[in-house]
Amino acid sequence: AKGSATHVAYCVPPGTSGGWIAYAYVNHWLSVYNNNWCTYLSGQMHEVGHNWGLAHSGEGTNVYGDQSGMMGYSYGSSDTPLM
């Protein structure tokens, strides 16, 4: 529909919602970020990747173990990873 958003990023203010980092629904329009994770590009790319249908890139039970791309480990800073 005209004027509708295709993606919504919801940022929960620091200190309001516990120790979780972020989550997103697969093939969906919503991603949610806790505390400062809304400002970290690595976390944003990871969660939007889920919105676009991507799974984690790690193997077996270590789903976050892959640090070669954005669908593995997310970095808690705005300028990483350096590739």
Tab-separated table of N, CA and C in Angstrom, residues 21 37 39-44 46 66-70 72-83:
chain	number	residue	atom	x	y	z
A	21	ILE	N	20.009	-8.890	23.555
A	21	ILE	CA	20.677	-8.005	22.588
A	21	ILE	C	19.719	-7.526	21.499
A	37	TRP	N	22.467	-1.581	21.132
A	37	TRP	CA	22.581	-2.417	19.936
A	37	TRP	C	21.876	-1.801	18.739
A	39	THR	N	22.480	1.003	17.671
A	39	THR	CA	23.471	1.863	17.026
A	39	THR	C	24.615	1.088	16.377
A	40	TYR	N	24.640	-0.226	16.506
A	40	TYR	CA	25.747	-1.027	15.984
A	40	TYR	C	25.377	-1.626	14.629
A	41	LEU	N	26.090	-1.232	13.597
A	41	LEU	CA	25.808	-1.695	12.243
A	41	LEU	C	25.851	-3.218	12.135
A	42	SER	N	26.784	-3.851	12.818
A	42	SER	CA	26.908	-5.303	12.772
A	42	SER	C	25.609	-5.975	13.227
A	43	GLY	N	25.057	-5.512	14.328
A	43	GLY	CA	23.802	-6.073	14.837
A	43	GLY	C	22.625	-5.780	13.923
A	44	GLN	N	22.588	-4.581	13.366
A	44	GLN	CA	21.506	-4.225	12.445
A	44	GLN	C	21.531	-5.114	11.204
A	46	HIS	N	22.828	-8.065	10.890
A	46	HIS	CA	22.491	-9.434	11.288
A	46	HIS	C	20.977	-9.612	11.381
A	66	ASP	N	30.745	-18.320	13.370
A	66	ASP	CA	31.334	-17.804	12.143
A	66	ASP	C	31.519	-16.295	12.253
A	67	GLN	N	32.755	-15.827	12.136
A	67	GLN	CA	33.033	-14.395	12.195
A	67	GLN	C	33.417	-13.824	10.833
A	68	SER	N	33.169	-14.578	9.764
A	68	SER	CA	33.554	-14.125	8.425
A	68	SER	C	32.461	-13.313	7.740
A	69	GLY	N	31.284	-13.264	8.298
A	69	GLY	CA	30.175	-12.525	7.703
A	69	GLY	C	29.222	-12.042	8.780
A	70	MET	N	28.192	-11.374	8.384
A	70	MET	CA	27.279	-10.737	9.335
A	70	MET	C	26.228	-11.669	9.933
A	72	GLY	N	26.827	-14.497	11.440
A	72	GLY	CA	27.397	-15.218	12.570
A	72	GLY	C	27.420	-14.309	13.779
A	73	TYR	N	28.574	-14.065	14.271
A	73	TYR	CA	28.793	-13.241	15.459
A	73	TYR	C	28.535	-11.768	15.154
A	74	SER	N	27.844	-11.067	16.058
A	74	SER	CA	27.647	-9.620	15.920
A	74	SER	C	28.552	-8.893	16.905
A	75	TYR	N	29.045	-7.762	16.484
A	75	TYR	CA	30.009	-7.009	17.283
A	75	TYR	C	29.348	-5.828	17.977
A	76	GLY	N	29.720	-5.618	19.238
A	76	GLY	CA	29.168	-4.538	20.039
A	76	GLY	C	29.897	-3.233	19.856
A	77	SER	N	30.094	-2.836	18.610
A	77	SER	CA	30.675	-1.530	18.322
A	77	SER	C	30.225	-1.136	16.919
A	78	SER	N	30.450	0.099	16.565
A	78	SER	CA	29.936	0.586	15.285
A	78	SER	C	30.907	0.425	14.120
A	79	ASP	N	32.143	0.006	14.366
A	79	ASP	CA	33.128	-0.050	13.281
A	79	ASP	C	33.770	-1.426	13.099
A	80	THR	N	33.067	-2.478	13.443
A	80	THR	CA	33.591	-3.828	13.278
A	80	THR	C	32.549	-4.704	12.596
A	81	PRO	N	32.884	-5.811	12.008
A	81	PRO	CA	34.222	-6.343	11.878
A	81	PRO	C	35.006	-5.643	10.771
A	82	LEU	N	36.304	-5.708	10.891
A	82	LEU	CA	37.171	-5.198	9.845
A	82	LEU	C	37.538	-6.353	8.941
A	83	MET	N	37.171	-6.251	7.692
A	83	MET	CA	37.413	-7.349	6.750
A	83	MET	C	38.269	-6.881	5.600
